[in-house]
């Protein structure tokens, strides 16, 4: 069965540190990949997504992610984090282009940025 | 613009009591609708999805059920709650544009005592 793995459960960084959150999926076919973010007290919102084309995708607030097909990975990066990036981050995969197009989520990574 | 609302935002219920969480979407027609549960340390688990009125698919066996009586209404129910039903429930919709992006509601926190 398909799965999405986020190995970092809780990451603590100081402001201006660089961030990389890992995401791996297990599925051999075509995938669409997403990163969602949930800021404290807010609803889940899309950070960035990959469908096709350039494997390096840029999202909101300076985030980017790189799709490496050979490694089944879609890691999230940001060169310099801010206190306001404190949130929970979810990687997600959808496996088909039609029908319900169900989104499967990883367990999430909680990021705490210390001022 | 499209909006999604779910209520109640917070619910405390005793074991064995019934449950009804409601979700409505405005500004779009014939959306795919989803119920997810977010449990601590376990991420988001897809519970149900619906591609149309009266069409419900369940992803995991459980004590819960879902219904879609109208195009833009999705209801999560239980006849008798269990302690393990506690969690944060999220409703989401996806449009027909097939971008794959889901739009989430504010969530409903359920505590079963």
PDB file of C-alpha atoms in Angstrom:
ATOM      1  CA  UNK A   1       0.000   0.000   0.000  1.00  0.00           C
ATOM      2  CA  UNK A   2       1.088   3.542  -0.620  1.00  0.00           C
ATOM      3  CA  UNK A   3       2.491   5.504   2.315  1.00  0.00           C
ATOM      4  CA  UNK A   4       4.043   8.827   3.116  1.00  0.00           C
ATOM      5  CA  UNK A   5       6.845   9.081   5.667  1.00  0.00           C
ATOM      6  CA  UNK A   6       8.022  12.116   7.518  1.00  0.00           C
ATOM      7  CA  UNK A   7      10.875  11.042   9.701  1.00  0.00           C
ATOM      8  CA  UNK A   8      11.281  14.256  11.678  1.00  0.00           C
ATOM      9  CA  UNK A   9       8.539  14.503  14.265  1.00  0.00           C
ATOM     10  CA  UNK A  10       9.707  17.685  15.944  1.00  0.00           C
ATOM     11  CA  UNK A  11      12.367  20.081  14.726  1.00  0.00           C
ATOM     12  CA  UNK A  12      13.634  22.990  16.793  1.00  0.00           C
ATOM     13  CA  UNK A  13      15.655  25.725  15.109  1.00  0.00           C
ATOM     14  CA  UNK A  14      16.886  29.185  15.894  1.00  0.00           C
ATOM     15  CA  UNK A  15      15.846  32.052  13.684  1.00  0.00           C
ATOM     16  CA  UNK A  16      17.926  32.376  10.490  1.00  0.00           C
ATOM     17  CA  UNK A  17      18.867  28.698  10.551  1.00  0.00           C
ATOM     18  CA  UNK A  18      18.294  26.665   7.412  1.00  0.00           C
ATOM     19  CA  UNK A  19      15.484  24.141   7.296  1.00  0.00           C
ATOM     20  CA  UNK A  20      15.060  20.838   5.551  1.00  0.00           C
ATOM     21  CA  UNK A  21      12.128  18.557   6.334  1.00  0.00           C
ATOM     22  CA  UNK A  22      12.191  15.098   4.874  1.00  0.00           C
ATOM     23  CA  UNK A  23       9.338  13.422   3.034  1.00  0.00           C
ATOM     24  CA  UNK A  24       9.426  10.033   1.340  1.00  0.00           C
ATOM     25  CA  UNK A  25       6.637   8.142  -0.326  1.00  0.00           C
ATOM     26  CA  UNK A  26       6.243   4.583  -1.416  1.00  0.00           C
ATOM     27  CA  UNK A  27       4.536   4.281  -4.771  1.00  0.00           C
ATOM     28  CA  UNK A  28       6.023   3.378  -8.102  1.00  0.00           C
ATOM     29  CA  UNK A  29       3.627   5.232 -10.358  1.00  0.00           C
ATOM     30  CA  UNK A  30       2.915   8.841 -11.150  1.00  0.00           C
ATOM     31  CA  UNK A  31       2.378  11.012  -8.107  1.00  0.00           C
ATOM     32  CA  UNK A  32       1.424  14.553  -7.302  1.00  0.00           C
ATOM     33  CA  UNK A  33       3.138  15.917  -4.219  1.00  0.00           C
ATOM     34  CA  UNK A  34       2.134  18.578  -1.739  1.00  0.00           C
ATOM     35  CA  UNK A  35       3.283  20.304   1.388  1.00  0.00           C
ATOM     36  CA  UNK A  36       0.608  21.699   3.676  1.00  0.00           C
ATOM     37  CA  UNK A  37       1.180  23.886   6.702  1.00  0.00           C
ATOM     38  CA  UNK A  38      -0.913  24.379   9.808  1.00  0.00           C
ATOM     39  CA  UNK A  39      -0.043  27.481  11.811  1.00  0.00           C
ATOM     40  CA  UNK A  40      -1.139  27.504  15.464  1.00  0.00           C
ATOM     41  CA  UNK A  41      -4.884  28.029  15.656  1.00  0.00           C
ATOM     42  CA  UNK A  42      -5.339  28.117  11.898  1.00  0.00           C
ATOM     43  CA  UNK A  43      -6.592  25.663   9.343  1.00  0.00           C
ATOM     44  CA  UNK A  44      -4.441  23.629   7.005  1.00  0.00           C
ATOM     45  CA  UNK A  45      -3.300  25.485   3.938  1.00  0.00           C
ATOM     46  CA  UNK A  46      -1.271  24.641   0.881  1.00  0.00           C
ATOM     47  CA  UNK A  47       2.397  25.622   0.952  1.00  0.00           C
ATOM     48  CA  UNK A  48       3.437  24.260  -2.442  1.00  0.00           C
ATOM     49  CA  UNK A  49       2.758  21.449  -4.872  1.00  0.00           C
ATOM     50  CA  UNK A  50       4.414  19.468  -7.620  1.00  0.00           C
ATOM     51  CA  UNK A  51       2.561  18.071 -10.606  1.00  0.00           C
ATOM     52  CA  UNK A  52       5.086  17.923 -13.416  1.00  0.00           C
ATOM     53  CA  UNK A  53       7.931  19.858 -14.994  1.00  0.00           C
ATOM     54  CA  UNK A  54      10.704  21.464 -12.990  1.00  0.00           C
ATOM     55  CA  UNK A  55      11.295  19.218  -9.963  1.00  0.00           C
ATOM     56  CA  UNK A  56      12.246  22.234  -7.867  1.00  0.00           C
ATOM     57  CA  UNK A  57       9.064  24.010  -6.884  1.00  0.00           C
ATOM     58  CA  UNK A  58       8.724  27.255  -5.030  1.00  0.00           C
ATOM     59  CA  UNK A  59       5.915  28.012  -2.643  1.00  0.00           C
ATOM     60  CA  UNK A  60       4.751  30.778  -0.424  1.00  0.00           C
ATOM     61  CA  UNK A  61       6.853  32.466   2.252  1.00  0.00           C
ATOM     62  CA  UNK A  62      10.191  31.477   0.754  1.00  0.00           C
ATOM     63  CA  UNK A  63       9.678  27.721   0.941  1.00  0.00           C
ATOM     64  CA  UNK A  64      10.756  25.365  -1.802  1.00  0.00           C
ATOM     65  CA  UNK A  65      10.737  21.618  -2.311  1.00  0.00           C
ATOM     66  CA  UNK A  66      12.593  19.310  -4.624  1.00  0.00           C
ATOM     67  CA  UNK A  67      11.104  16.191  -6.149  1.00  0.00           C
ATOM     68  CA  UNK A  68      13.752  13.499  -6.561  1.00  0.00           C
ATOM     69  CA  UNK A  69      12.035  10.636  -8.313  1.00  0.00           C
ATOM     70  CA  UNK A  70      14.898   8.173  -7.865  1.00  0.00           C
ATOM     71  CA  UNK A  71      14.775   8.691  -4.118  1.00  0.00           C
ATOM     72  CA  UNK A  72      10.974   8.887  -3.863  1.00  0.00           C
ATOM     73  CA  UNK A  73      11.497  12.094  -1.932  1.00  0.00           C
ATOM     74  CA  UNK A  74       9.991  15.555  -1.787  1.00  0.00           C
ATOM     75  CA  UNK A  75      11.924  17.424   0.895  1.00  0.00           C
ATOM     76  CA  UNK A  76      10.887  20.872   2.028  1.00  0.00           C
ATOM     77  CA  UNK A  77      13.525  23.570   2.421  1.00  0.00           C
ATOM     78  CA  UNK A  78      13.896  27.141   3.504  1.00  0.00           C
ATOM     79  CA  UNK A  79      17.284  28.908   3.649  1.00  0.00           C
ATOM     80  CA  UNK A  80      16.494  31.056   6.681  1.00  0.00           C
ATOM     81  CA  UNK A  81      13.559  30.386   8.990  1.00  0.00           C
ATOM     82  CA  UNK A  82      11.638  32.963  10.953  1.00  0.00           C
ATOM     83  CA  UNK A  83       9.767  32.721  14.218  1.00  0.00           C
ATOM     84  CA  UNK A  84       6.530  32.964  12.240  1.00  0.00           C
ATOM     85  CA  UNK A  85       7.359  29.663  10.516  1.00  0.00           C
ATOM     86  CA  UNK A  86       6.539  27.836  13.726  1.00  0.00           C
ATOM     87  CA  UNK A  87       3.845  25.423  12.610  1.00  0.00           C
ATOM     88  CA  UNK A  88       3.118  21.826  11.745  1.00  0.00           C
ATOM     89  CA  UNK A  89       4.072  20.737   8.254  1.00  0.00           C
ATOM     90  CA  UNK A  90       2.466  17.873   6.377  1.00  0.00           C
ATOM     91  CA  UNK A  91       3.682  16.172   3.254  1.00  0.00           C
ATOM     92  CA  UNK A  92       0.966  14.632   1.085  1.00  0.00           C
ATOM     93  CA  UNK A  93       0.695  12.512  -2.017  1.00  0.00           C
ATOM     94  CA  UNK A  94      -2.074  11.888  -4.459  1.00  0.00           C
ATOM     95  CA  UNK A  95      -1.751   8.891  -6.683  1.00  0.00           C
ATOM     96  CA  UNK A  96      -4.119   9.406  -9.545  1.00  0.00           C
ATOM     97  CA  UNK A  97      -5.345  12.163 -11.759  1.00  0.00           C
ATOM     98  CA  UNK A  98      -8.996  11.245 -11.804  1.00  0.00           C
ATOM     99  CA  UNK A  99     -11.802  10.202  -9.558  1.00  0.00           C
ATOM    100  CA  UNK A 100     -11.599  11.062  -5.909  1.00  0.00           C
ATOM    101  CA  UNK A 101      -7.920  11.884  -6.258  1.00  0.00           C
ATOM    102  CA  UNK A 102      -7.470  11.102  -2.600  1.00  0.00           C
ATOM    103  CA  UNK A 103      -4.695  12.786  -0.720  1.00  0.00           C
ATOM    104  CA  UNK A 104      -2.587  10.710   1.645  1.00  0.00           C
ATOM    105  CA  UNK A 105      -0.744  12.566   4.372  1.00  0.00           C
ATOM    106  CA  UNK A 106       2.379  11.918   6.357  1.00  0.00           C
ATOM    107  CA  UNK A 107       2.307  12.107  10.140  1.00  0.00           C
ATOM    108  CA  UNK A 108       3.517  15.684  10.137  1.00  0.00           C
ATOM    109  CA  UNK A 109       6.574  17.520  11.440  1.00  0.00           C
ATOM    110  CA  UNK A 110       6.243  20.112  14.126  1.00  0.00           C
ATOM    111  CA  UNK A 111       8.648  23.005  13.621  1.00  0.00           C
ATOM    112  CA  UNK A 112       9.486  25.290  16.495  1.00  0.00           C
ATOM    113  CA  UNK A 113      11.563  28.363  15.686  1.00  0.00           C
ATOM    114  CA  UNK A 114      13.220  30.047  18.633  1.00  0.00           C
ATOM    115  CA  UNK A 115      13.649  33.828  18.343  1.00  0.00           C
TER     116      UNK A 115
ATOM    117  CA  UNK B   1     -15.131  32.810  -3.664  1.00  0.00           C
ATOM    118  CA  UNK B   2     -15.392  29.382  -2.145  1.00  0.00           C
ATOM    119  CA  UNK B   3     -15.710  28.869   1.565  1.00  0.00           C
ATOM    120  CA  UNK B   4     -15.953  25.844   3.783  1.00  0.00           C
ATOM    121  CA  UNK B   5     -17.368  25.757   7.283  1.00  0.00           C
ATOM    122  CA  UNK B   6     -17.677  23.011   9.808  1.00  0.00           C
ATOM    123  CA  UNK B   7     -19.304  22.948  13.206  1.00  0.00           C
ATOM    124  CA  UNK B   8     -19.276  22.654  16.060  1.00  0.00           C
ATOM    125  CA  UNK B   9     -15.700  23.796  16.580  1.00  0.00           C
ATOM    126  CA  UNK B  10     -15.411  22.036  19.915  1.00  0.00           C
ATOM    127  CA  UNK B  11     -17.406  19.166  21.342  1.00  0.00           C
ATOM    128  CA  UNK B  12     -17.150  17.198  24.571  1.00  0.00           C
ATOM    129  CA  UNK B  13     -19.270  14.076  24.610  1.00  0.00           C
ATOM    130  CA  UNK B  14     -19.628  11.073  26.943  1.00  0.00           C
ATOM    131  CA  UNK B  15     -18.849   7.578  25.766  1.00  0.00           C
ATOM    132  CA  UNK B  16     -21.892   6.002  24.144  1.00  0.00           C
ATOM    133  CA  UNK B  17     -23.480   9.261  23.065  1.00  0.00           C
ATOM    134  CA  UNK B  18     -24.224  10.097  19.418  1.00  0.00           C
ATOM    135  CA  UNK B  19     -22.232  12.448  17.234  1.00  0.00           C
ATOM    136  CA  UNK B  20     -23.011  14.739  14.356  1.00  0.00           C
ATOM    137  CA  UNK B  21     -20.441  17.012  12.765  1.00  0.00           C
ATOM    138  CA  UNK B  22     -21.541  19.101   9.857  1.00  0.00           C
ATOM    139  CA  UNK B  23     -19.602  20.586   6.970  1.00  0.00           C
ATOM    140  CA  UNK B  24     -20.871  22.889   4.250  1.00  0.00           C
ATOM    141  CA  UNK B  25     -19.172  24.334   1.215  1.00  0.00           C
ATOM    142  CA  UNK B  26     -20.234  27.497  -0.575  1.00  0.00           C
ATOM    143  CA  UNK B  27     -19.263  28.939  -3.916  1.00  0.00           C
ATOM    144  CA  UNK B  28     -18.655  25.715  -5.776  1.00  0.00           C
ATOM    145  CA  UNK B  29     -20.758  22.946  -7.219  1.00  0.00           C
ATOM    146  CA  UNK B  30     -20.288  19.198  -7.232  1.00  0.00           C
ATOM    147  CA  UNK B  31     -17.122  19.219  -5.125  1.00  0.00           C
ATOM    148  CA  UNK B  32     -15.426  16.121  -3.849  1.00  0.00           C
ATOM    149  CA  UNK B  33     -15.771  16.180  -0.080  1.00  0.00           C
ATOM    150  CA  UNK B  34     -13.579  14.566   2.548  1.00  0.00           C
ATOM    151  CA  UNK B  35     -13.475  13.856   6.268  1.00  0.00           C
ATOM    152  CA  UNK B  36     -10.057  13.497   7.856  1.00  0.00           C
ATOM    153  CA  UNK B  37      -9.108  12.821  11.453  1.00  0.00           C
ATOM    154  CA  UNK B  38      -5.969  14.310  12.920  1.00  0.00           C
ATOM    155  CA  UNK B  39      -4.777  12.440  15.985  1.00  0.00           C
ATOM    156  CA  UNK B  40      -1.708  13.455  17.955  1.00  0.00           C
ATOM    157  CA  UNK B  41       1.419  11.960  16.423  1.00  0.00           C
ATOM    158  CA  UNK B  42      -0.518  10.195  13.706  1.00  0.00           C
ATOM    159  CA  UNK B  43      -0.989  12.858  11.070  1.00  0.00           C
ATOM    160  CA  UNK B  44      -4.130  13.068   9.008  1.00  0.00           C
ATOM    161  CA  UNK B  45      -6.092   9.950   8.335  1.00  0.00           C
ATOM    162  CA  UNK B  46      -8.660   9.918   5.554  1.00  0.00           C
ATOM    163  CA  UNK B  47     -11.960   8.616   6.919  1.00  0.00           C
ATOM    164  CA  UNK B  48     -14.514   9.186   4.176  1.00  0.00           C
ATOM    165  CA  UNK B  49     -14.815  10.808   0.813  1.00  0.00           C
ATOM    166  CA  UNK B  50     -17.717  11.598  -1.448  1.00  0.00           C
ATOM    167  CA  UNK B  51     -17.793  12.381  -5.149  1.00  0.00           C
ATOM    168  CA  UNK B  52     -21.511  13.212  -5.207  1.00  0.00           C
ATOM    169  CA  UNK B  53     -24.815  13.262  -3.368  1.00  0.00           C
ATOM    170  CA  UNK B  54     -25.444   9.998  -1.581  1.00  0.00           C
ATOM    171  CA  UNK B  55     -22.063   8.584  -2.639  1.00  0.00           C
ATOM    172  CA  UNK B  56     -19.839   7.752   0.306  1.00  0.00           C
ATOM    173  CA  UNK B  57     -16.621   5.781   0.351  1.00  0.00           C
ATOM    174  CA  UNK B  58     -14.925   4.710   3.537  1.00  0.00           C
ATOM    175  CA  UNK B  59     -11.188   4.387   3.785  1.00  0.00           C
ATOM    176  CA  UNK B  60     -10.947   2.709   7.170  1.00  0.00           C
ATOM    177  CA  UNK B  61     -13.345   0.564   9.198  1.00  0.00           C
ATOM    178  CA  UNK B  62     -14.531   2.422  12.228  1.00  0.00           C
ATOM    179  CA  UNK B  63     -17.296   3.479  14.519  1.00  0.00           C
ATOM    180  CA  UNK B  64     -18.201   6.443  12.341  1.00  0.00           C
ATOM    181  CA  UNK B  65     -20.376   7.001   9.285  1.00  0.00           C
ATOM    182  CA  UNK B  66     -20.804   9.797   6.784  1.00  0.00           C
ATOM    183  CA  UNK B  67     -23.638  11.106   4.681  1.00  0.00           C
ATOM    184  CA  UNK B  68     -24.041  13.628   1.903  1.00  0.00           C
ATOM    185  CA  UNK B  69     -27.673  14.658   1.768  1.00  0.00           C
ATOM    186  CA  UNK B  70     -27.005  17.695  -0.415  1.00  0.00           C
ATOM    187  CA  UNK B  71     -24.344  18.639  -2.947  1.00  0.00           C
ATOM    188  CA  UNK B  72     -22.510  20.951  -0.567  1.00  0.00           C
ATOM    189  CA  UNK B  73     -23.213  19.267   2.752  1.00  0.00           C
ATOM    190  CA  UNK B  74     -21.175  16.494   4.339  1.00  0.00           C
ATOM    191  CA  UNK B  75     -22.034  15.035   7.732  1.00  0.00           C
ATOM    192  CA  UNK B  76     -19.950  12.839  10.006  1.00  0.00           C
ATOM    193  CA  UNK B  77     -21.926  10.763  12.503  1.00  0.00           C
ATOM    194  CA  UNK B  78     -21.738   8.109  15.129  1.00  0.00           C
ATOM    195  CA  UNK B  79     -24.493   6.306  17.000  1.00  0.00           C
ATOM    196  CA  UNK B  80     -22.307   5.524  20.005  1.00  0.00           C
ATOM    197  CA  UNK B  81     -18.989   7.267  20.579  1.00  0.00           C
ATOM    198  CA  UNK B  82     -15.911   5.461  21.828  1.00  0.00           C
ATOM    199  CA  UNK B  83     -12.997   6.949  23.725  1.00  0.00           C
ATOM    200  CA  UNK B  84     -10.842   6.293  20.670  1.00  0.00           C
ATOM    201  CA  UNK B  85     -13.031   8.606  18.584  1.00  0.00           C
ATOM    202  CA  UNK B  86     -11.455  11.616  20.271  1.00  0.00           C
ATOM    203  CA  UNK B  87      -9.493  13.759  17.879  1.00  0.00           C
ATOM    204  CA  UNK B  88      -9.512  16.698  15.543  1.00  0.00           C
ATOM    205  CA  UNK B  89     -11.807  16.238  12.554  1.00  0.00           C
ATOM    206  CA  UNK B  90     -11.231  18.111   9.364  1.00  0.00           C
ATOM    207  CA  UNK B  91     -13.576  18.522   6.459  1.00  0.00           C
ATOM    208  CA  UNK B  92     -12.112  19.352   3.056  1.00  0.00           C
ATOM    209  CA  UNK B  93     -13.231  19.868  -0.502  1.00  0.00           C
ATOM    210  CA  UNK B  94     -11.650  19.552  -3.900  1.00  0.00           C
ATOM    211  CA  UNK B  95     -12.926  21.218  -7.019  1.00  0.00           C
ATOM    212  CA  UNK B  96     -13.313  19.746 -10.438  1.00  0.00           C
ATOM    213  CA  UNK B  97     -10.256  21.495 -11.842  1.00  0.00           C
ATOM    214  CA  UNK B  98      -8.197  18.479 -10.848  1.00  0.00           C
ATOM    215  CA  UNK B  99      -5.276  20.415  -9.433  1.00  0.00           C
ATOM    216  CA  UNK B 100      -5.340  17.964  -6.567  1.00  0.00           C
ATOM    217  CA  UNK B 101      -5.366  20.673  -3.940  1.00  0.00           C
ATOM    218  CA  UNK B 102      -7.681  20.248  -0.991  1.00  0.00           C
ATOM    219  CA  UNK B 103      -9.212  23.158   0.893  1.00  0.00           C
ATOM    220  CA  UNK B 104      -9.763  22.533   4.560  1.00  0.00           C
ATOM    221  CA  UNK B 105     -12.279  23.726   7.091  1.00  0.00           C
ATOM    222  CA  UNK B 106     -11.411  25.058  10.499  1.00  0.00           C
ATOM    223  CA  UNK B 107     -11.725  21.673  12.162  1.00  0.00           C
ATOM    224  CA  UNK B 108     -13.823  20.248  14.987  1.00  0.00           C
ATOM    225  CA  UNK B 109     -12.163  19.056  18.159  1.00  0.00           C
ATOM    226  CA  UNK B 110     -13.986  16.133  19.711  1.00  0.00           C
ATOM    227  CA  UNK B 111     -13.217  14.909  23.218  1.00  0.00           C
ATOM    228  CA  UNK B 112     -14.938  11.744  24.342  1.00  0.00           C
ATOM    229  CA  UNK B 113     -14.933  11.222  28.099  1.00  0.00           C
TER     230      UNK B 113
END
